[in-house]
Short mmCIF file of C-alpha atoms in Angstrom, two decimals:
data_model
loop_
_atom_site.label_atom_id
_atom_site.label_comp_id
_atom_site.label_asym_id
_atom_site.label_seq_id
_atom_site.Cartn_x
_atom_site.Cartn_y
_atom_site.Cartn_z
CA MET M 1234 5.45 -20.19 -26.72
CA LYS M 1235 2.51 -18.03 -25.46
CA LEU M 1236 2.31 -14.93 -24.22
CA ILE M 1237 -0.54 -12.87 -22.70
CA LEU M 1238 0.07 -9.66 -21.77
CA THR M 1239 -2.18 -7.67 -18.51
CA ASP M 1240 -4.16 -5.92 -21.07
CA ARG M 1241 -5.28 -9.41 -22.63
CA ASP M 1242 -3.47 -8.95 -25.71
CA GLU M 1243 -1.90 -12.71 -26.36
CA ARG M 1244 1.56 -12.90 -28.86
CA ILE M 1245 3.22 -15.70 -30.18
CA LEU M 1246 6.94 -15.71 -29.52
CA GLU M 1247 9.53 -17.45 -31.66
CA HIS M 1248 11.95 -17.47 -28.64
CA SER M 1249 14.85 -20.06 -27.34
CA PRO M 1250 14.06 -21.48 -24.10
CA ALA M 1251 14.96 -18.59 -21.50
CA PRO M 1252 14.19 -17.25 -17.82
CA VAL M 1253 10.96 -15.26 -17.70
CA GLY M 1254 12.30 -12.26 -15.93
CA GLN M 1255 14.76 -12.03 -19.40
CA ILE M 1256 11.63 -12.65 -22.30
CA LEU M 1257 9.71 -9.98 -19.49
CA LEU M 1258 12.61 -7.35 -20.31
CA GLU M 1259 12.74 -7.80 -24.03
CA GLU M 1260 9.17 -6.91 -23.65
CA GLY M 1261 9.78 -3.65 -22.13
CA ILE M 1262 8.23 -5.06 -18.83
CA ASN M 1263 9.59 -4.37 -15.55
CA PRO M 1264 9.15 -7.80 -13.37
CA LEU M 1265 8.82 -6.41 -10.40
CA GLU M 1266 5.95 -5.03 -11.48
CA VAL M 1267 3.84 -7.83 -12.49
CA LEU M 1268 3.30 -11.92 -11.38
CA VAL M 1269 3.71 -14.66 -14.04
CA THR M 1270 1.92 -18.02 -14.54
CA ARG M 1271 3.49 -20.37 -16.61
CA ASN M 1272 -0.29 -22.99 -17.92
CA GLY M 1273 -2.01 -21.38 -15.25
CA LYS M 1274 0.75 -21.77 -12.15
CA LEU M 1275 2.83 -19.10 -10.69
CA ILE M 1276 5.97 -19.17 -10.93
CA SER M 1277 9.68 -16.76 -10.49
CA GLU M 1278 11.08 -15.22 -13.16
CA ASP M 1279 14.43 -16.78 -12.97
CA THR M 1280 12.07 -19.95 -14.43
CA VAL M 1281 12.59 -20.64 -17.58
CA ALA M 1282 10.18 -21.10 -20.50
CA GLY M 1283 9.99 -23.18 -23.40
CA ALA M 1284 8.42 -23.60 -26.59
CA GLU M 1285 5.37 -24.65 -25.66
CA ASP M 1286 4.88 -22.79 -22.56
CA VAL M 1287 1.85 -20.70 -22.07
CA ILE M 1288 3.31 -17.30 -19.90
CA ARG M 1289 0.20 -14.97 -18.73
CA VAL M 1290 1.66 -11.38 -17.07
CA ILE M 1291 -1.04 -10.38 -14.46
CA ARG M 1292 -0.89 -6.56 -13.45
CA ILE M 1293 -0.32 -5.60 -9.71
CA ALA M 1294 -2.29 -3.10 -9.61
CA HIS M 1295 -1.30 0.24 -7.12
CA GLY M 1296 -2.72 1.99 -4.74
CA GLY M 1297 -5.78 0.87 -3.10
CA MET T 1136 9.44 -18.53 -5.69
CA TYR T 1137 12.35 -16.20 -5.69
CA GLN T 1138 13.23 -13.06 -3.17
CA ARG T 1139 15.65 -11.18 -4.97
CA ASN T 1140 17.16 -9.34 -2.10
CA THR T 1141 18.38 -12.40 0.37
CA GLY T 1142 18.51 -14.70 -3.41
CA ARG T 1143 16.54 -17.25 -1.58
CA HIS T 1144 14.19 -20.03 -3.38
CA PHE T 1145 10.90 -20.29 -1.48
CA CYS T 1146 8.14 -23.21 -2.34
CA GLY T 1147 5.08 -21.35 -1.59
CA VAL T 1148 4.29 -23.03 1.49
CA HIS T 1149 7.30 -21.12 3.36
CA PHE T 1150 7.05 -18.52 1.03
CA ALA T 1151 3.40 -17.45 2.91
CA ALA T 1152 4.83 -18.10 6.21
CA ASP T 1153 8.23 -16.17 5.71
CA ILE T 1154 5.55 -13.72 4.81
CA GLU T 1155 3.69 -14.28 8.39
CA SER T 1156 6.30 -14.56 10.23
CA ARG T 1157 8.29 -10.85 9.24
CA VAL T 1158 4.77 -8.87 9.73
CA ALA T 1159 4.92 -10.95 13.41
CA ASP T 1160 8.31 -9.51 13.70
CA THR T 1161 7.81 -5.75 12.51
CA ILE T 1162 4.66 -6.25 15.00
CA LYS T 1163 6.86 -7.26 18.12
CA ILE T 1164 10.13 -5.22 17.02
CA ARG T 1165 8.26 -1.92 17.03
CA HIS T 1166 5.90 -3.26 19.47
CA MET T 1167 3.15 -1.76 16.94
CA ILE T 1168 0.83 -3.89 19.10
CA ILE T 1169 0.14 -4.93 22.64
CA THR T 1170 -2.41 -6.59 24.84
CA GLY T 1171 -5.83 -4.00 25.45
CA ASP T 1172 -5.68 -2.77 21.57
CA ARG T 1173 -8.24 -2.33 19.74
CA VAL T 1174 -6.87 -1.57 16.15
CA ALA T 1175 -8.67 -0.08 13.10
CA VAL T 1176 -7.36 -1.98 9.90
CA ALA T 1177 -7.93 0.53 6.90
CA LEU T 1178 -9.94 -1.70 4.40
CA SER T 1179 -10.20 -0.56 0.60
CA GLY T 1180 -10.64 -3.80 -0.07
CA GLY T 1181 -7.54 -3.66 -2.92
CA LYS T 1182 -4.74 -5.92 -2.18
CA ASP T 1183 -2.33 -4.13 0.43
CA SER T 1184 -5.35 -3.54 2.53
CA THR T 1185 -7.00 -7.18 1.77
CA ALA T 1186 -3.15 -9.00 3.08
CA LEU T 1187 -2.97 -6.81 5.86
CA LEU T 1188 -6.23 -7.75 7.07
CA LEU T 1189 -5.42 -11.68 6.14
CA LEU T 1190 -2.03 -11.52 8.32
CA LEU T 1191 -3.69 -9.21 11.47
CA ALA T 1192 -6.30 -12.43 11.42
CA GLY T 1193 -4.57 -14.71 11.39
CA LEU T 1194 -1.68 -13.36 14.57
CA LEU T 1195 -4.68 -12.05 16.21
CA PRO T 1196 -4.55 -16.07 18.51
CA ILE T 1197 -0.58 -14.77 19.66
CA TRP T 1198 -2.07 -11.59 21.13
CA GLN T 1199 -4.27 -11.28 24.21
CA ASP T 1200 -6.91 -9.02 24.40
CA VAL T 1201 -6.61 -7.59 20.73
CA LYS T 1202 -9.76 -7.03 18.74
CA LEU T 1203 -9.33 -5.46 14.99
CA ILE T 1204 -11.79 -3.23 13.47
CA ALA T 1205 -12.07 -2.69 9.73
CA ILE T 1206 -12.87 0.69 8.04
CA THR T 1207 -13.04 1.47 4.76
CA ILE T 1208 -13.76 4.82 3.22
CA ASP T 1209 -15.74 5.92 0.16
CA GLU T 1210 -14.18 8.75 -1.65
CA GLY T 1211 -16.67 8.57 -4.08
CA ILE T 1212 -14.44 7.97 -6.95
CA ALA T 1213 -16.76 6.97 -9.95
CA VAL T 1214 -16.80 2.95 -11.75
CA TYR T 1215 -13.39 2.57 -9.39
CA ARG T 1216 -14.71 2.51 -6.37
CA GLU T 1217 -17.73 0.70 -5.81
CA ALA T 1218 -15.72 -2.48 -5.86
CA THR T 1219 -13.38 -2.67 -4.31
CA ILE T 1220 -16.29 -1.43 -1.13
CA ARG T 1221 -17.64 -4.96 -2.21
CA ALA T 1222 -14.62 -6.56 -1.61
CA ALA T 1223 -13.99 -5.39 1.76
CA GLU T 1224 -17.35 -6.06 2.87
CA GLN T 1225 -17.21 -9.69 1.88
CA LEU T 1226 -13.94 -9.85 3.10
CA ALA T 1227 -14.25 -8.60 6.43
CA CYS T 1228 -18.01 -10.79 6.56
CA SER T 1229 -15.95 -14.01 5.88
CA LEU T 1230 -13.33 -12.92 8.95
CA GLY T 1231 -15.56 -11.99 10.89
CA ILE T 1232 -14.50 -8.51 11.54
CA GLU T 1233 -16.78 -5.89 12.33
CA HIS T 1234 -16.55 -3.37 9.27
CA HIS T 1235 -17.54 0.04 9.54
CA CYS T 1236 -17.75 2.81 5.55
CA ILE T 1237 -17.24 6.07 5.91
CA SER T 1238 -18.03 8.48 2.80
CA PHE T 1239 -16.70 11.55 1.61
CA PRO T 1240 -20.21 12.99 1.34
CA ASP T 1241 -21.43 12.12 4.50
CA LEU T 1242 -18.14 13.82 6.43
CA PHE T 1243 -16.68 16.78 3.59
CA GLY T 1244 -20.06 16.98 1.99
CA ASP T 1245 -19.15 15.92 -1.52
CA SER T 1246 -17.42 13.46 -3.80
CA LEU T 1247 -13.93 13.18 -4.82
CA ASP T 1248 -15.36 13.50 -7.98
CA MET T 1249 -16.83 16.94 -6.82
CA PHE T 1250 -14.04 18.48 -5.24
CA LEU T 1251 -11.71 17.26 -8.29
CA LYS T 1252 -13.11 19.04 -10.95
CA GLY T 1253 -10.98 21.32 -12.85
CA ARG T 1254 -8.49 19.92 -9.62
CA GLU T 1255 -7.33 16.74 -11.19
CA THR T 1256 -3.53 16.75 -11.14
CA GLN T 1257 -3.89 17.66 -7.22
CA ALA T 1258 -6.05 14.57 -6.89
CA CYS T 1259 -3.90 12.63 -4.41
CA SER T 1260 -2.86 15.27 -2.73
CA ILE T 1261 -6.14 16.05 -1.56
CA CYS T 1262 -7.61 12.69 -1.54
CA GLY T 1263 -4.81 11.99 0.75
CA ILE T 1264 -5.57 14.15 3.38
CA LEU T 1265 -9.41 14.13 3.23
CA ARG T 1266 -8.28 9.84 3.51
CA ARG T 1267 -6.46 10.39 6.83
CA LYS T 1268 -9.22 12.48 7.96
CA ALA T 1269 -11.74 10.50 7.49
CA LEU T 1270 -10.04 7.13 8.80
CA ILE T 1271 -9.15 9.33 12.01
CA VAL T 1272 -12.88 9.80 12.74
CA GLY T 1273 -13.96 6.40 11.74
CA THR T 1274 -10.93 4.60 14.55
CA ARG T 1275 -11.90 6.92 17.00
CA GLN T 1276 -16.02 6.36 16.06
CA ALA T 1277 -14.75 2.56 16.90
CA GLY T 1278 -13.06 3.01 19.44
CA ALA T 1279 -9.86 1.71 18.41
CA THR T 1280 -6.45 2.68 19.74
CA LYS T 1281 -4.42 1.72 16.85
CA LEU T 1282 -4.81 2.56 12.96
CA ALA T 1283 -3.22 -0.16 10.63
CA THR T 1284 -3.04 0.66 7.36
CA GLY T 1285 -1.39 -1.29 4.29
CA HIS T 1286 1.64 0.63 3.42
CA ASN T 1287 4.53 -1.75 1.75
CA LEU T 1288 7.90 -1.28 1.34
CA ASP T 1289 7.09 0.01 -2.04
CA ASP T 1290 5.07 2.73 -0.50
CA GLU T 1291 7.25 3.54 1.81
CA ALA T 1292 10.12 3.60 0.12
CA GLN T 1293 8.28 6.36 -2.74
CA SER T 1294 7.25 8.12 0.11
CA VAL T 1295 10.75 8.86 1.05
CA LEU T 1296 12.06 9.74 -2.65
CA MET T 1297 9.34 12.15 -2.89
CA ASN T 1298 9.84 13.95 0.33
CA VAL T 1299 13.16 14.23 -0.28
CA LEU T 1300 12.96 15.57 -4.12
CA ARG T 1301 10.55 17.98 -2.83
CA GLY T 1302 12.56 18.94 0.16
CA ASP T 1303 9.79 18.23 2.32
CA LEU T 1304 11.87 17.88 5.43
CA PRO T 1305 8.83 17.86 7.84
CA ARG T 1306 7.74 14.56 6.16
CA LEU T 1307 10.92 12.92 6.11
CA SER T 1308 11.38 13.16 9.70
CA ARG T 1309 7.52 12.59 11.14
CA ASP T 1310 6.98 9.32 12.42
CA SER T 1311 3.69 8.46 12.28
CA SER T 1312 3.86 5.51 14.85
CA ALA T 1313 4.89 8.32 17.42
CA ASP T 1314 2.52 8.98 19.88
CA SER T 1315 2.80 12.63 21.29
CA SER T 1316 1.05 13.18 25.08
CA GLY T 1317 -2.14 11.08 22.90
CA ARG T 1318 -3.17 13.62 20.48
CA PHE T 1319 -2.34 11.68 17.76
CA ILE T 1320 -3.74 8.31 17.45
CA PRO T 1321 -0.78 6.08 16.51
CA ARG T 1322 -0.36 4.70 13.36
CA ILE T 1323 0.70 1.50 12.73
CA LYS T 1324 2.78 -0.50 9.25
CA PRO T 1325 3.06 -3.63 9.90
CA LEU T 1326 3.32 -4.47 6.11
CA SER T 1327 6.04 -1.96 5.53
CA ARG T 1328 8.90 -4.11 5.34
CA ILE T 1329 6.79 -6.37 2.59
CA SER T 1330 7.26 -5.95 -0.85
CA GLU T 1331 4.33 -5.29 -3.40
CA LYS T 1332 5.36 -8.17 -5.28
CA GLU T 1333 5.76 -9.77 -2.42
CA ILE T 1334 2.31 -9.40 -1.35
CA ALA T 1335 0.59 -9.70 -4.02
CA THR T 1336 1.65 -13.07 -4.80
CA TYR T 1337 1.11 -13.90 -0.94
CA LEU T 1338 -2.49 -13.03 -1.79
CA LEU T 1339 -2.64 -15.57 -5.17
CA LEU T 1340 -0.99 -18.00 -3.20
CA LYS T 1341 -3.61 -17.52 -0.83
CA ASN T 1342 -6.03 -17.67 -3.07
CA ALA T 1343 -7.00 -13.74 -2.00
CA TRP T 1344 -5.74 -12.68 -5.48
CA THR T 1345 -8.53 -10.21 -6.87
CA GLU T 1346 -7.60 -7.95 -10.59
CA LEU T 1347 -9.24 -5.12 -9.57
CA PRO T 1348 -9.15 -1.47 -11.37
CA GLU T 1349 -6.23 0.78 -10.06
CA CYS T 1350 -7.51 4.36 -9.47
CA PRO T 1351 -8.19 6.72 -12.37
CA TYR T 1352 -6.64 9.51 -10.39
CA THR T 1353 -3.08 7.95 -10.61
CA ARG T 1354 -2.26 8.40 -13.84
CA TYR T 1355 -1.84 12.68 -12.66
CA ALA T 1356 -0.03 11.49 -9.70
CA LEU T 1357 4.07 12.40 -9.52
CA ARG T 1358 4.22 8.89 -6.89
CA ARG T 1359 3.53 7.39 -10.55
CA GLU T 1360 6.98 8.40 -12.21
CA VAL T 1361 8.56 7.82 -8.59
CA ARG T 1362 7.56 4.32 -8.41
CA SER T 1363 8.45 3.10 -11.67
CA MET T 1364 12.10 4.64 -11.66
CA LEU T 1365 12.31 3.33 -8.59
CA SER T 1366 10.94 -0.05 -9.10
CA VAL T 1367 14.02 -0.08 -11.82
CA PHE T 1368 16.64 0.76 -9.27
CA GLU T 1369 15.47 -1.65 -7.55
CA TYR T 1370 15.18 -4.53 -9.60
CA LYS T 1371 19.04 -3.73 -11.16
CA HIS T 1372 20.25 -3.10 -7.07
CA PRO T 1373 18.13 -5.08 -5.03
CA GLY T 1374 17.96 -3.82 -1.83
CA THR T 1375 17.76 0.01 -2.13
CA MET T 1376 14.17 0.13 -1.06
CA LEU T 1377 15.38 -1.60 2.31
CA ASN T 1378 18.05 1.23 2.19
CA LEU T 1379 15.92 4.07 1.59
CA MET T 1380 13.90 3.28 4.76
CA ALA T 1381 17.33 2.60 6.53
CA SER T 1382 18.18 6.22 6.03
CA LYS T 1383 14.90 7.56 6.88
CA GLU T 1384 14.97 6.15 10.16
CA LYS T 1385 18.26 7.90 10.99
CA ILE T 1386 16.44 11.13 10.25
CA GLU T 1387 13.80 10.25 12.12
CA HIS T 1388 16.19 9.74 14.93
CA SER T 1389 17.82 12.58 14.25
CA CYS T 1390 14.36 15.24 14.24
CA ALA T 1391 12.18 13.97 15.62
CA GLY T 1392 12.20 15.94 18.76
CA PRO T 1393 11.61 19.72 17.44
CA VAL T 1394 9.03 18.89 14.23
CA ILE T 1395 7.04 17.11 17.24
CA SER T 1396 7.23 19.99 19.56
CA SER T 1397 6.34 22.75 16.91
CA LEU T 1398 2.90 21.04 16.97
CA ARG T 1399 -0.15 23.54 18.02
CA SER T 1400 -4.08 23.05 18.08
CA CYS T 1401 -6.02 23.75 14.36
CA ARG T 1402 -8.61 27.10 15.74
CA THR T 1403 -11.58 25.17 13.80
CA CYS T 1404 -11.51 21.32 14.41
CA GLY T 1405 -9.01 21.59 17.40
CA ASP T 1406 -6.82 18.35 15.52
CA PRO T 1407 -2.92 18.70 15.94
CA SER T 1408 -1.62 21.62 13.49
CA SER T 1409 1.67 22.98 12.35
CA GLY T 1410 -0.10 26.03 12.20
CA ASP T 1411 -2.99 27.98 12.44
CA LEU T 1412 -5.67 25.87 10.49
CA CYS T 1413 -5.07 21.90 10.15
CA GLN T 1414 -4.85 20.83 6.67
CA VAL T 1415 -7.82 19.67 6.87
CA CYS T 1416 -9.55 22.49 7.46
CA SER T 1417 -7.08 24.44 5.34
CA LEU T 1418 -8.26 22.45 2.08
CA LEU T 1419 -11.63 22.95 2.90
CA ARG T 1420 -11.66 26.01 2.98
CA SER T 1421 -9.99 26.15 -0.79
CA LEU T 1422 -12.58 24.27 -1.99
CA GLY T 1423 -14.95 26.42 -0.89
CA ARG T 1424 -16.38 24.01 2.00
#
């Protein structure tokens, strides 16, 4: 799967299908601090992502 | 969408409806808005205040004779603030809501960037004191009866923990919505039971999400460390933030009387103060103003 991080850095992960929350934790990202889309559509952290998916992580800016 | 602290799943439509319903409940249970209120909404243009204005504007039909007025404070933070002010202006305009902008240079004689030269590590406390004052001035100028801010559950829980870490009982026990004989404009926080992630999700679902820059001064803040720590706790133990808020409410009930009665008037500006000088006048004096 392709993982697009908050700084727009793109990475290809050789990962078996897994919940997005688990993938984020393995990348050192707290799922509460980001939004995630799969193929452009907002998904929750318990959604299972597969090999063909494009997962984008969106930073939630604090304050303001 | 998945709601961690209840374990419930929602489709997008019902997730948004749940947020709207919880905000309406918070306002109703805490009597935040009543007939005849003129509510000044602190609108920075960031995600929380954007969600707040959208939600309050959506709830307007359920109240009688209530008006919203948006107040934006331009602190003068180069690169960062211009984009959020533009977003605030566009949102207020699209909702047909009266909008006022107040700047630090107009009110205090200089921009935050200038005040902070050599004092960057104090950024959040200096900005917080001056911004609160600017919002009160804006609220009074607009003739509003309440000031609504976009503080969310994460913000509020972080504040509780920070006040504990600092040993600051007066702040921990203060209820900002309490009206002490008309000396304060009551502040209301309708999003105080909605998490930061829920707010961001709501905006994305409503096509109102904009990726905006983060304030350049946040890297100096104690809040940044507390936020990170609390977020880990909340993920591992859902409900931690709500528990912190419940603790604060119990402390408020125990301490409200003695703290409020100790207030005096600032000898320079006349605003409520715990000492001879209020925080703003004291700060401006220390900044050489």
